[in-house]
C-alpha positions as a printed NumPy array, in Angstrom:
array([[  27.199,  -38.057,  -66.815],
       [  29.916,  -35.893,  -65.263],
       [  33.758,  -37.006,  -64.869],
       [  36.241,  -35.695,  -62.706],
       [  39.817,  -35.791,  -64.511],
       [  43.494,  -33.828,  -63.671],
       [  44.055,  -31.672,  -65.644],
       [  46.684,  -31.362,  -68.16 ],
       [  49.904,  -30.109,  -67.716],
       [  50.015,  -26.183,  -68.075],
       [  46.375,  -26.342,  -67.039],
       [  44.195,  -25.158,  -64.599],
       [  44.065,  -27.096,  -61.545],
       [  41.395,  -28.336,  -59.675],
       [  38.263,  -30.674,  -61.263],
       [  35.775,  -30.06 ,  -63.388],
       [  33.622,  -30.837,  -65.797],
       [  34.558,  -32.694,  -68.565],
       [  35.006,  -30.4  ,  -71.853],
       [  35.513,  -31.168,  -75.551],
       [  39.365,  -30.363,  -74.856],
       [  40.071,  -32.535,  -71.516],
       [  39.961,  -35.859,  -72.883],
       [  40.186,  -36.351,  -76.813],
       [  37.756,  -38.503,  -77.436],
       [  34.728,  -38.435,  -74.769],
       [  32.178,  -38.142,  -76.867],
       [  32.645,  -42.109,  -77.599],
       [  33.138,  -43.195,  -74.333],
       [  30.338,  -41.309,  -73.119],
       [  28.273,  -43.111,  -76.029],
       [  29.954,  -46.322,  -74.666],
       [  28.881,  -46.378,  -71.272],
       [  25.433,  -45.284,  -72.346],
       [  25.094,  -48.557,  -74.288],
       [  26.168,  -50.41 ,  -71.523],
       [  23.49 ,  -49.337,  -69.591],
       [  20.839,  -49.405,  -71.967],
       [  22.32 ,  -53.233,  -73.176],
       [  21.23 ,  -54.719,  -69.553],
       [  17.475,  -53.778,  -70.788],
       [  15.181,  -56.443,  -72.077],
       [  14.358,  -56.633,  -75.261],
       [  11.027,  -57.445,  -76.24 ],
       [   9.982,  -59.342,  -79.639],
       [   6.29 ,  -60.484,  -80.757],
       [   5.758,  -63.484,  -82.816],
       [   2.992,  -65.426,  -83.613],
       [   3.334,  -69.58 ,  -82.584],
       [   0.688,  -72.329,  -84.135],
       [  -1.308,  -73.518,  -81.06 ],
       [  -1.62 ,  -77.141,  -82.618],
       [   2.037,  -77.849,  -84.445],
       [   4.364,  -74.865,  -82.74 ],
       [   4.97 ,  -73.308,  -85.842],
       [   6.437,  -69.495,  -85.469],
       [   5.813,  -66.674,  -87.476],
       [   6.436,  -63.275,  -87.947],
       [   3.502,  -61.485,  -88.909],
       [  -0.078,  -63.286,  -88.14 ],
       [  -1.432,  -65.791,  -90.805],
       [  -4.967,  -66.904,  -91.218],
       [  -3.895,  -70.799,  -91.957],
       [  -0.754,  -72.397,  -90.409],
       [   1.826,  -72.56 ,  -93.568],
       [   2.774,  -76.18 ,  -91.781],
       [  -0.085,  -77.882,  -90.35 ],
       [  -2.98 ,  -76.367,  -92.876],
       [  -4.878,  -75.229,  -89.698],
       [  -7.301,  -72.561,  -89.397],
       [  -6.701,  -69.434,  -86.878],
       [  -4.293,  -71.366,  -85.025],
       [  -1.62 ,  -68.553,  -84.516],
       [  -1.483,  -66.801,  -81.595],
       [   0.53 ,  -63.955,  -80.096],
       [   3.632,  -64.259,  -78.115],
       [   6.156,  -62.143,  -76.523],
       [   9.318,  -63.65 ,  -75.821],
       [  11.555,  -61.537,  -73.696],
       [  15.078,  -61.43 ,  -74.518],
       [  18.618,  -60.184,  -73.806],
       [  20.301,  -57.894,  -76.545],
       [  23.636,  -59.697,  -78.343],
       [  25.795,  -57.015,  -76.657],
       [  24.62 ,  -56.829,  -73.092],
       [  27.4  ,  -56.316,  -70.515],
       [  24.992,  -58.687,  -67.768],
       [  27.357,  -61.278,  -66.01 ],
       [  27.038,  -64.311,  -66.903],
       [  27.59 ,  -66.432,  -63.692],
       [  25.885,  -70.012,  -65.201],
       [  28.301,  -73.12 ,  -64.046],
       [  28.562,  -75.614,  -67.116],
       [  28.135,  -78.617,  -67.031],
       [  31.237,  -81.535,  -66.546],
       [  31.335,  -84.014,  -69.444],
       [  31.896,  -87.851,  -67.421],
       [  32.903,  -91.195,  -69.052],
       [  29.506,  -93.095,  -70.235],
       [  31.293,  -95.996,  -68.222],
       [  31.018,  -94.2  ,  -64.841],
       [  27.563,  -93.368,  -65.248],
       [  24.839,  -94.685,  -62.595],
       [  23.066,  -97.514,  -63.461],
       [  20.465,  -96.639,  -60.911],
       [  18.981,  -93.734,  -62.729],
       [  17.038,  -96.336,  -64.585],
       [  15.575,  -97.892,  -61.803],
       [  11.867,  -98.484,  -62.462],
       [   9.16 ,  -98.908,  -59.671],
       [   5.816, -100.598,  -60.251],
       [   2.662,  -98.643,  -60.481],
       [   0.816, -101.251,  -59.073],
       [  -1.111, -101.927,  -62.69 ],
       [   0.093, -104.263,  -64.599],
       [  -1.204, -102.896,  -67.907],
       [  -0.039,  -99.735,  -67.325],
       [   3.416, -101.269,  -66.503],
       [   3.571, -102.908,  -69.373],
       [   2.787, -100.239,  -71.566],
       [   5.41 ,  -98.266,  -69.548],
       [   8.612, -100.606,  -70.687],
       [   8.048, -102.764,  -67.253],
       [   7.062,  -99.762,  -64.77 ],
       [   7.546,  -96.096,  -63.907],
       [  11.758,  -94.986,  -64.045],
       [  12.509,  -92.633,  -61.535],
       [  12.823,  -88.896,  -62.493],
       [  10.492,  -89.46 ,  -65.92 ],
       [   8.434,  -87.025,  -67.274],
       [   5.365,  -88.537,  -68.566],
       [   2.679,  -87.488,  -70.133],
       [  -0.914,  -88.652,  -70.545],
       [  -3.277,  -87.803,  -73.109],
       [  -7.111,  -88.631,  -73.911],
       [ -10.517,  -87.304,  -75.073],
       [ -12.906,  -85.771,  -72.032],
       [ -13.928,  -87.834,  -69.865],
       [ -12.054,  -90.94 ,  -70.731],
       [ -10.821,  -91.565,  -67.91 ],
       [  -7.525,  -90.177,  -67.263],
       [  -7.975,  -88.487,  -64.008],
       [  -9.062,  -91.74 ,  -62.495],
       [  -6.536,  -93.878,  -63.646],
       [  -4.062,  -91.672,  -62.1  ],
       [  -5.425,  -91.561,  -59.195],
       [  -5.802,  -95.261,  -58.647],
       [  -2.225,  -95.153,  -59.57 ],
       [  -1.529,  -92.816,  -56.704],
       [  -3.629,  -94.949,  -54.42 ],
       [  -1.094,  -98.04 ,  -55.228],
       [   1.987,  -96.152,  -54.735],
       [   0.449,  -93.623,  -51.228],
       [   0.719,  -97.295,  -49.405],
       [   4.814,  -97.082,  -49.769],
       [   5.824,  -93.859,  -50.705],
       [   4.263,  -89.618,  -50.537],
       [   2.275,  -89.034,  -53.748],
       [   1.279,  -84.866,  -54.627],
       [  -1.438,  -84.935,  -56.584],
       [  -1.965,  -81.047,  -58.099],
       [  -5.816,  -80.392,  -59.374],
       [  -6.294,  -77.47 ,  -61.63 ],
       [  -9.24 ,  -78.525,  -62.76 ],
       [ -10.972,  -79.843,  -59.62 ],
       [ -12.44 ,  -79.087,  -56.296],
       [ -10.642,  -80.584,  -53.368],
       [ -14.776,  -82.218,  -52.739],
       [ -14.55 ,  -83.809,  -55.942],
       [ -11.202,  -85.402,  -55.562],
       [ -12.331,  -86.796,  -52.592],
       [ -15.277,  -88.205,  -53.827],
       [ -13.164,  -90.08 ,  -56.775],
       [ -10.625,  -91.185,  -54.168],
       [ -13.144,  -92.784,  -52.117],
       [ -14.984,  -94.414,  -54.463],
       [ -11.955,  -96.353,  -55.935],
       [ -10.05 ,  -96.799,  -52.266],
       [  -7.531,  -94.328,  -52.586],
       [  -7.83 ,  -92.987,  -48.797],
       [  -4.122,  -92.817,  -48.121],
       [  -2.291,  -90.444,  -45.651],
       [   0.582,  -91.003,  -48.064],
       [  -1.842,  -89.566,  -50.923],
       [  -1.523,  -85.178,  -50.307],
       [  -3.881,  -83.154,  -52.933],
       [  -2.893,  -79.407,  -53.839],
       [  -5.166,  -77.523,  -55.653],
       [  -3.039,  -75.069,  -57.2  ],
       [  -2.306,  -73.792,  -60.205],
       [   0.619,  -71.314,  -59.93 ],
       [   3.862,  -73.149,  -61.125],
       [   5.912,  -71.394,  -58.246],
       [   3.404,  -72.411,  -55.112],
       [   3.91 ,  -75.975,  -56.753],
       [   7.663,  -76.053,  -56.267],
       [   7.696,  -74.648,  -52.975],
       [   4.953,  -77.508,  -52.122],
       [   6.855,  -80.076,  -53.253],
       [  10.459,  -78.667,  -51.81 ],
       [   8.227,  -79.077,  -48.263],
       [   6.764,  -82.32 ,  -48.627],
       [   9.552,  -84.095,  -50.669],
       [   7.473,  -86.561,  -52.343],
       [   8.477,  -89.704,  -54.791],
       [   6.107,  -89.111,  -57.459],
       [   3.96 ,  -85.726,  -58.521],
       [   1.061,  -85.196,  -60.916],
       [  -0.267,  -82.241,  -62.537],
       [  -3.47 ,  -82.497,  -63.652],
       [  -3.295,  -80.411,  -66.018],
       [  -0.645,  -79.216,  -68.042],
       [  -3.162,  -76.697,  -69.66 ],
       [  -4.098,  -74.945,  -66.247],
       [  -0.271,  -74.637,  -64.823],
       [   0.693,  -70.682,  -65.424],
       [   4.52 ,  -69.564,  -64.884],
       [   5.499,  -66.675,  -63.742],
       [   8.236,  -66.372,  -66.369],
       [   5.717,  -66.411,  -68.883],
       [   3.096,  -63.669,  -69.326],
       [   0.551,  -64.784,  -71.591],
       [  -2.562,  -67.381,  -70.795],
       [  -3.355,  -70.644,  -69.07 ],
       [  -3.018,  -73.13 ,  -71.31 ],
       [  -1.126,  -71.46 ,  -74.255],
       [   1.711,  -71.896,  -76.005],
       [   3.791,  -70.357,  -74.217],
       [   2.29 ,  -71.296,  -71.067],
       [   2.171,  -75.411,  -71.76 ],
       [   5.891,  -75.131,  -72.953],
       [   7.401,  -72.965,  -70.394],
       [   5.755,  -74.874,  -67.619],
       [   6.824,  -78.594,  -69.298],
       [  10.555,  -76.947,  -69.71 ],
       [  10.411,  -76.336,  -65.598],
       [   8.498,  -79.701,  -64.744],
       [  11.3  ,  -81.663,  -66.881],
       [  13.726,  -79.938,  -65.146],
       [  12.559,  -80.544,  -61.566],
       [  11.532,  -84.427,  -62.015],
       [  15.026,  -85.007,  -63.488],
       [  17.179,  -82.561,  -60.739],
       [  14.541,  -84.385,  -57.758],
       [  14.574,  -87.542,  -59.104],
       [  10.434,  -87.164,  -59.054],
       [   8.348,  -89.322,  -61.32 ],
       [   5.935,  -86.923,  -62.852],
       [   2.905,  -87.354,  -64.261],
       [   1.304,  -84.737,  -67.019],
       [  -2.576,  -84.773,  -67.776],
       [  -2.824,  -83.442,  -71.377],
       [  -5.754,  -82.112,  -73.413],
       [  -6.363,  -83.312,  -76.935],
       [  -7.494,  -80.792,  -79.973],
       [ -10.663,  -81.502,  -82.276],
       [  -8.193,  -83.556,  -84.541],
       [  -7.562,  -85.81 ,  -81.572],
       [  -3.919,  -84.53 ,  -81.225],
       [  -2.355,  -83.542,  -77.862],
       [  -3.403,  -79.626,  -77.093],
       [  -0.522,  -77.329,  -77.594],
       [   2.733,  -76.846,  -79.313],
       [   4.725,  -79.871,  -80.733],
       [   7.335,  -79.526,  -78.559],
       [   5.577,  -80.597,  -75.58 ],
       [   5.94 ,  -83.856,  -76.813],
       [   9.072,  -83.454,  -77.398],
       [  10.19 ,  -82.632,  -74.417],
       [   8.789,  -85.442,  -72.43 ],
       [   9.973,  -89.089,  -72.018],
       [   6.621,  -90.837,  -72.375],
       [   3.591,  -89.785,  -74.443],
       [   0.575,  -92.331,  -73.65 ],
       [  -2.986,  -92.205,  -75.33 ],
       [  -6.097,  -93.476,  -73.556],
       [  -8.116,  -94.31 ,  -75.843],
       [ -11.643,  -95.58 ,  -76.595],
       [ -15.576,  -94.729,  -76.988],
       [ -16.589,  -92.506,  -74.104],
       [ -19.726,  -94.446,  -73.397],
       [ -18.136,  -97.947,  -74.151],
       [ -16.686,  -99.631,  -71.801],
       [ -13.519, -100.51 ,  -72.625],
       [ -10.216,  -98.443,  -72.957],
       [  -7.071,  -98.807,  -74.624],
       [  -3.802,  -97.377,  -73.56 ],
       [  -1.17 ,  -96.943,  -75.623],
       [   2.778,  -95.453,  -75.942],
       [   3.242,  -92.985,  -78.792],
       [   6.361,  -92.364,  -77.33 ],
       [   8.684,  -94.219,  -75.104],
       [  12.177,  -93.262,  -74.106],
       [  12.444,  -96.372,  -72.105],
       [  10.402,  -99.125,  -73.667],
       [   8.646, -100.052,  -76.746],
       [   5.626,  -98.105,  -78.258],
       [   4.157, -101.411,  -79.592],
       [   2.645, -102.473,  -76.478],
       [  -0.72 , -101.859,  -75.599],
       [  -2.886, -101.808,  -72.306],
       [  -6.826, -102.473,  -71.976],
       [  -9.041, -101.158,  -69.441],
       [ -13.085, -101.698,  -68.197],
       [ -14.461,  -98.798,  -66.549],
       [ -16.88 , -100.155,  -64.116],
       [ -18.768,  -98.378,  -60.633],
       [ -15.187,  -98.415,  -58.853],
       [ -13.033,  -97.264,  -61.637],
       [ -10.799,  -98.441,  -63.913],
       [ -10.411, -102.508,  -64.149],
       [  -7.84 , -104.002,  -65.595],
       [  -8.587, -106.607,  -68.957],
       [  -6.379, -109.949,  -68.521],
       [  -7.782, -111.526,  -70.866],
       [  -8.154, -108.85 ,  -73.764],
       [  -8.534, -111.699,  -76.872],
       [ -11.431, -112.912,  -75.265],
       [ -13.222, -109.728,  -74.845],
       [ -12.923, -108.397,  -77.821],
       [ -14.528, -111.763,  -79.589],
       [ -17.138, -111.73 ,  -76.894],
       [ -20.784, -111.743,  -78.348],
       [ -19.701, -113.109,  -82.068],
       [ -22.999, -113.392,  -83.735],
       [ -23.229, -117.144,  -85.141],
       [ -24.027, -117.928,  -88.935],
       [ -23.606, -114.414,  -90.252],
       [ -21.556, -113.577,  -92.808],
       [ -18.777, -110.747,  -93.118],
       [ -17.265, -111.49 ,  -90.106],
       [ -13.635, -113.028,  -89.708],
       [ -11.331, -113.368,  -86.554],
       [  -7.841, -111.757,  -86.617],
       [  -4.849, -112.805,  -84.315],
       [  -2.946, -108.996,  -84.153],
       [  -0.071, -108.681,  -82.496],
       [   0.552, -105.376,  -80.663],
       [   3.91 , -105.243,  -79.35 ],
       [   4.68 , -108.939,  -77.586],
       [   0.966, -108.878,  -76.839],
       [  -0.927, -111.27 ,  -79.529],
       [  -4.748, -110.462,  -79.453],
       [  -7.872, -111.668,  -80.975],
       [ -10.557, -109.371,  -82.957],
       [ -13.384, -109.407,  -85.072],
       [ -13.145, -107.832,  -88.366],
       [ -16.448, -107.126,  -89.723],
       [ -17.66 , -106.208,  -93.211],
       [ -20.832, -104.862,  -94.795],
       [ -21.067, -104.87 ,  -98.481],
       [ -24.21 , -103.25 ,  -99.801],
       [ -25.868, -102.523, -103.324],
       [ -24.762,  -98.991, -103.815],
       [ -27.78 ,  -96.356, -104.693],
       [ -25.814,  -93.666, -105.904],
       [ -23.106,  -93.51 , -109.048],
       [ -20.04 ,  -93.43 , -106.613],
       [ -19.505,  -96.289, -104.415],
       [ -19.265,  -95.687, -101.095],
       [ -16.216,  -96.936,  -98.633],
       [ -15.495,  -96.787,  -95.287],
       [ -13.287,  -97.898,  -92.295],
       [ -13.264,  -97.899,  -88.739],
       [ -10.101,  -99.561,  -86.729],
       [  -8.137,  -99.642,  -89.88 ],
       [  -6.715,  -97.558,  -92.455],
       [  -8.59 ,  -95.944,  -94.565],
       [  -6.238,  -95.683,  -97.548],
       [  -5.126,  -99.404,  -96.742],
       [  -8.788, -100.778,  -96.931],
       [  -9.519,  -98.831, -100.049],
       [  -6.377, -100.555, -101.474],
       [  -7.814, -104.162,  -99.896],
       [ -10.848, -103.699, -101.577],
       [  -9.61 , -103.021, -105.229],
       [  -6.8  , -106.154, -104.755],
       [ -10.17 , -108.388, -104.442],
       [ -12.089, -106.928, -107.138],
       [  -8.347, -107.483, -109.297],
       [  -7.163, -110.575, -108.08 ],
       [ -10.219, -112.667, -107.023],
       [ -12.75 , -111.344, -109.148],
       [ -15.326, -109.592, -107.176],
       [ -17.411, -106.402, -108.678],
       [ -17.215, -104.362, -105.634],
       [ -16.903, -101.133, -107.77 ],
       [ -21.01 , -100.824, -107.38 ],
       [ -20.912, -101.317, -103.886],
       [ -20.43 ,  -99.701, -100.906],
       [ -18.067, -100.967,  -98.258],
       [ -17.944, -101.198,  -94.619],
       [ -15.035, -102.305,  -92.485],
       [ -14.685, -102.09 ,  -88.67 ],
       [ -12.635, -103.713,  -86.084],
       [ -14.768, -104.324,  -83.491],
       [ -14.228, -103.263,  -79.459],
       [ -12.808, -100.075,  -80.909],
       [  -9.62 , -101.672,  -81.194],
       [  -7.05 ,  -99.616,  -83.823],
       [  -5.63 , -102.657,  -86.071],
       [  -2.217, -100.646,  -87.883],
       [  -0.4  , -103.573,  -88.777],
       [  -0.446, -105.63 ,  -91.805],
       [  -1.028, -108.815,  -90.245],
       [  -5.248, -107.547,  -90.351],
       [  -4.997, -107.416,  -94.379],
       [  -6.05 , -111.178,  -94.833],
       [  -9.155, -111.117,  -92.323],
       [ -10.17 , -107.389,  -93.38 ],
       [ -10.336, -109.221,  -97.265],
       [ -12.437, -112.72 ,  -96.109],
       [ -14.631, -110.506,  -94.411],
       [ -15.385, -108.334,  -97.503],
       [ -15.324, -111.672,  -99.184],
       [ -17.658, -112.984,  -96.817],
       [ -19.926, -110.124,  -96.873],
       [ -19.999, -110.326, -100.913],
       [ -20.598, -113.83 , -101.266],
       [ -23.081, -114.049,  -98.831],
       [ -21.474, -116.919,  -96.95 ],
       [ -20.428, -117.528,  -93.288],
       [ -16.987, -117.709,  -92.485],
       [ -16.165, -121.351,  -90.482],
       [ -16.762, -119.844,  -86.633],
       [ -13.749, -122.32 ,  -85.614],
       [ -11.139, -120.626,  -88.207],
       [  -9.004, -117.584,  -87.104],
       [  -6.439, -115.937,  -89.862],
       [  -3.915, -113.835,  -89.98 ],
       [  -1.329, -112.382,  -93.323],
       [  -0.664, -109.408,  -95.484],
       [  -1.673, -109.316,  -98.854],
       [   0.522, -108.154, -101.541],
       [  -0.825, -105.919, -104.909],
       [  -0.69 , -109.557, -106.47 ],
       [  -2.996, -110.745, -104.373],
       [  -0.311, -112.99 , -102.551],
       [  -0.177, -113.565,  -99.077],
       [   2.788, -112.754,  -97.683],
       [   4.423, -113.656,  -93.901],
       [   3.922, -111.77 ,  -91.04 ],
       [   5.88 , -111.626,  -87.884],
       [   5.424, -114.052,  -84.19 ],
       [   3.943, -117.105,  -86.164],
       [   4.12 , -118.998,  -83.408],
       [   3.032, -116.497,  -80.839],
       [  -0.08 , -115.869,  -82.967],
       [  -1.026, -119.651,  -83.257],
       [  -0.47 , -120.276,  -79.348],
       [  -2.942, -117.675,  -78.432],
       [  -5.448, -118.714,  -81.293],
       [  -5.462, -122.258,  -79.988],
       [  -5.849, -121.231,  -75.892],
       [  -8.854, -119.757,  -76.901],
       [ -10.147, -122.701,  -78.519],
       [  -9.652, -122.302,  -82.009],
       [  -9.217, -125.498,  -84.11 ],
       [  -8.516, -124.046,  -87.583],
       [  -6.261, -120.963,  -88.84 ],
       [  -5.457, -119.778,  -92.046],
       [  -1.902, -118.488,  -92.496],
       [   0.608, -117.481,  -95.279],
       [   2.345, -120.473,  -96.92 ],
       [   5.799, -118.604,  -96.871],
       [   8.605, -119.647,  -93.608],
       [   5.555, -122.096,  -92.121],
       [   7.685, -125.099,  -92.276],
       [   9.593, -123.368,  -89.233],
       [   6.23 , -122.792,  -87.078],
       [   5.771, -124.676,  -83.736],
       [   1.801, -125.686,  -84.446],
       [   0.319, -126.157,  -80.712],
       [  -1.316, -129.527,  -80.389],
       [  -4.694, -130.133,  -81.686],
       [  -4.723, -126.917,  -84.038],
       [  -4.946, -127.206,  -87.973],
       [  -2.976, -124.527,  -89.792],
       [  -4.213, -124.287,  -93.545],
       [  -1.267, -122.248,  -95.733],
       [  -2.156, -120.353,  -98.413],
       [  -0.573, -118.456, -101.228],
       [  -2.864, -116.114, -102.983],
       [  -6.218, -114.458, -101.832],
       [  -8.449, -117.188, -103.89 ],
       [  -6.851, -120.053, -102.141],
       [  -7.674, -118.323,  -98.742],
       [ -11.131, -117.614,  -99.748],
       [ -12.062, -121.085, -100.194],
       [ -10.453, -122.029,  -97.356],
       [ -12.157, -119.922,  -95.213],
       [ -15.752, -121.092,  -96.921],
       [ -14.579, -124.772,  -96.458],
       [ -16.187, -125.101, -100.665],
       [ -15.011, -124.718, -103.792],
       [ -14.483, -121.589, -105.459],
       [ -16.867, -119.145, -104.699],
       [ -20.323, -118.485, -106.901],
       [ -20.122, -114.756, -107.994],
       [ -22.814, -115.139, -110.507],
       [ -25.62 , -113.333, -108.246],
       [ -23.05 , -110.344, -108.615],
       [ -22.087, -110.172, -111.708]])
């Protein structure tokens, strides 16, 4: 770099290059000016992120120091500004407002149009959400969106993007379930940008990705579909639905484990995480909130996939207790309560002569750990030898039973099982059972005992603990109980069990 300077006085006129004597000095402003220009450069830095928990490292690592995963780290480059650069920074900030001056109306929710899917939702879709929907292959997840998109194309413009689809085999879905809507505009695409400039066009209400794992960003060099790719693309998604005010919906992968592909923070960084759930070949579904910014995660939807989609279970209790075998033991009926939704299951249990040294245990639909613990309360507490047998629970209808409420059913049915003796048909139960073998109170009472008695129950076993405050519906016996023996002959309608045959 060459400077033009005057010259001192007594010097030579004229300009000319600068020397060591024109400017004392110039050797660090020289150095200076070079940094400056070298400082608007990008600086480039590798690291290695866990595709399954997000975890960043370093240097590359066979397992995942935080997840105990297997070859889960992958390379990233994440381009970045140097400390010192001299780039403007022209980025307005953001003005703080009173929390009392803040719109109500950003909450405003409009209805999907399915009612379980509503209710899982808090009471329907809020405006601007980011929500995202995860679920094994072929579950079903595509086609519940898009009967979702064929309720709301009758009012409002729904962009449906396909990454994973032909624009043939959309239309084949949408016409088998009745989703032939003007309203309804499909966009197979997969390049973040061509979305935006789509949806700037054609302005619509409510926008779908399906899925997150094909979306590539330009700002992001690396893969479809990895790390940086699913988070980048989520960061610029979230940002548009809550700048637009656009409902967006995100179709999500799940690992082997059954967790949601990608780095943690995708979940993060939405407002609504929802599992579809259920046995591929079975027909029902279950749909439930792991994470709701606007509602409860308690609540729980149920689905029957039939030839036009995706129907909707209003009566739930009675499907799952649909097809009770009669007069065979190890089976007991459970009133759960997910959320403010009481439902009715079967908890069935198969206790078998063990042929090997180690017993064998096992649970489907409940926790493992907690049925273990189930099973040595009633070999404690009410005296049966099940340490040279194996164990089977399962909650039938592939519904997941997490809260305690399932303990006292789970144990009758081992009970039953044991014993060899058939649980009354008419008697439904519900309590948690304590290390002592009590039975302790559960929560909704009364909602439990309402719903066992419209589906024509005439006999439920409860704990004896707060039951002098439970409104008992008309025509329903309530049996209390304290302990795990006293609910074991109540369930048998006899005496104390015979465990002589066992002993």
């Amino acid at each position: 770099m060459r400077l033009s300077v005057k010259p001192r006085r007594g010097g030579k006129t004229g300009a000319g290059p600068l020397s060591d004597q024109s400017i004392p000095g110039h050797r660090q402003l020289l150095s200076a000016l070079c940094r400056g220009e070298r400082g608007n450069k990008v600086k480039k830095k590798t690291v290695y992120v866990c595709s399954d928990c997000g975890y960043e490292a370093a240097k590359w690592m066979g397992k995942c120091p935080q997840c105990g995963q297997w070859n889960t780290l992958e390379e990233m480059t994440i381009r970045e500004e140097k400390p010192g650069s001299l780039a403007p920074k022209n980025k307005l900030a953001a003005q703080p407002i009173p929390v009392c001056d803040i719109d109500l109306h950003s909450d405003k929710r409009v209805l999907t149009g399915i009612s379980e899917l509503d209710r899982v939702l808090g009471g329907g879709l809020v405006v601007g959400s980011l929500v995202l929907v995860a679920g094994e292959p072929g579950i079903g997840k595509s086609t519940l969106l898009l009967q979702v998109c064929r309720n709301l194309a009758e009012k409002q413009t729904v962009l449906y993007v396909t990454g994973e689809e032909s624009l043939a085999q959309i239309r084949m879905r949408a016409s088998r379930i009745g989703a032939m809507y003007p309203g309804l505009l499909i966009l197979p695409e997969t390049d973040l940008e061509t979305i935006f400039q789509a949806a700037d066009r054609l302005s619509p209400q409510t926008l779908i990705v399906d899925s997150i794992q094909t979306i590539q960003s330009d700002t992001s060099q690396s893969m479809p579909g990895s790390v940086s790719q699913v988070r980048e693309s989520t960061l610029r998604l979230m940002q548009y639905a809550k700048q637009r005010g656009v409902s967006t919906f995100l179709v999500g992968h799940v690992n082997k484990d059954g967790g949601i592909a990608g780095p943690k923070v995708l979940e993060h960084m939405v407002d609504t995480v929802l599992y579809f759930e259920g046995e591929r070949y079975a027909a029902h579904r279950m749909l439930r909130a792991a994470k709701n910014r606007f509602g409860s995660t308690n609540e729980i939807g149920m689905f029957e996939m039939v030839q036009s989609g995706l129907q909707e279970v209003t009566n739930p209790s009675a499907a799952l207790i649909a097809g009770r075998p009669e007069g065979a033991s190890g089976s007991c009926i459970v009133c759960t309560l997910e959320g403010t939704r009481p439902l009715l299951a079967e908890v069935q249990a198969l206790v078998a002569k063990t042929a090997y040294g180690a017993a064998r245990r096992m649970a489907a639909g409940i926790d493992y750990n907690r049925a273990v613990l189930l099973l040595a309360i009633l070999e404690k507490r009410a005296g049966l030898l099940l340490s040279n047998y194996d164990s089977y629970i399962n909650v039938v209808g592939g519904l997941r039973a997490s809260e305690p409420a399932v303990d006292l059913a789970a144990a009758i049915a081992v009970a039953s099982s044991y014993l060899e003796q058939t649980v009354d048909p008419h008697t439904a139960v519900f309590g948690e059972m304590g290390l002592s073998g009590e039975i302790r109170a559960v929560s909704g009472p009364s909602q439990r005992l309402r719903e066992i008695s419209r589906l024509g129950f005439s006999r439920c076993i409860l704990p004896a603990a707060g039951c002098e405050d439970i409104e008992v519906p008309e025509g329903l016996e309530i049996l209390p109980v304290r302990d795990i023996r006293e609910a074991i002959r109540g369930a048998f309608r006899q005496s104390k069990p015979n465990t002589e045959n066992h002993e």
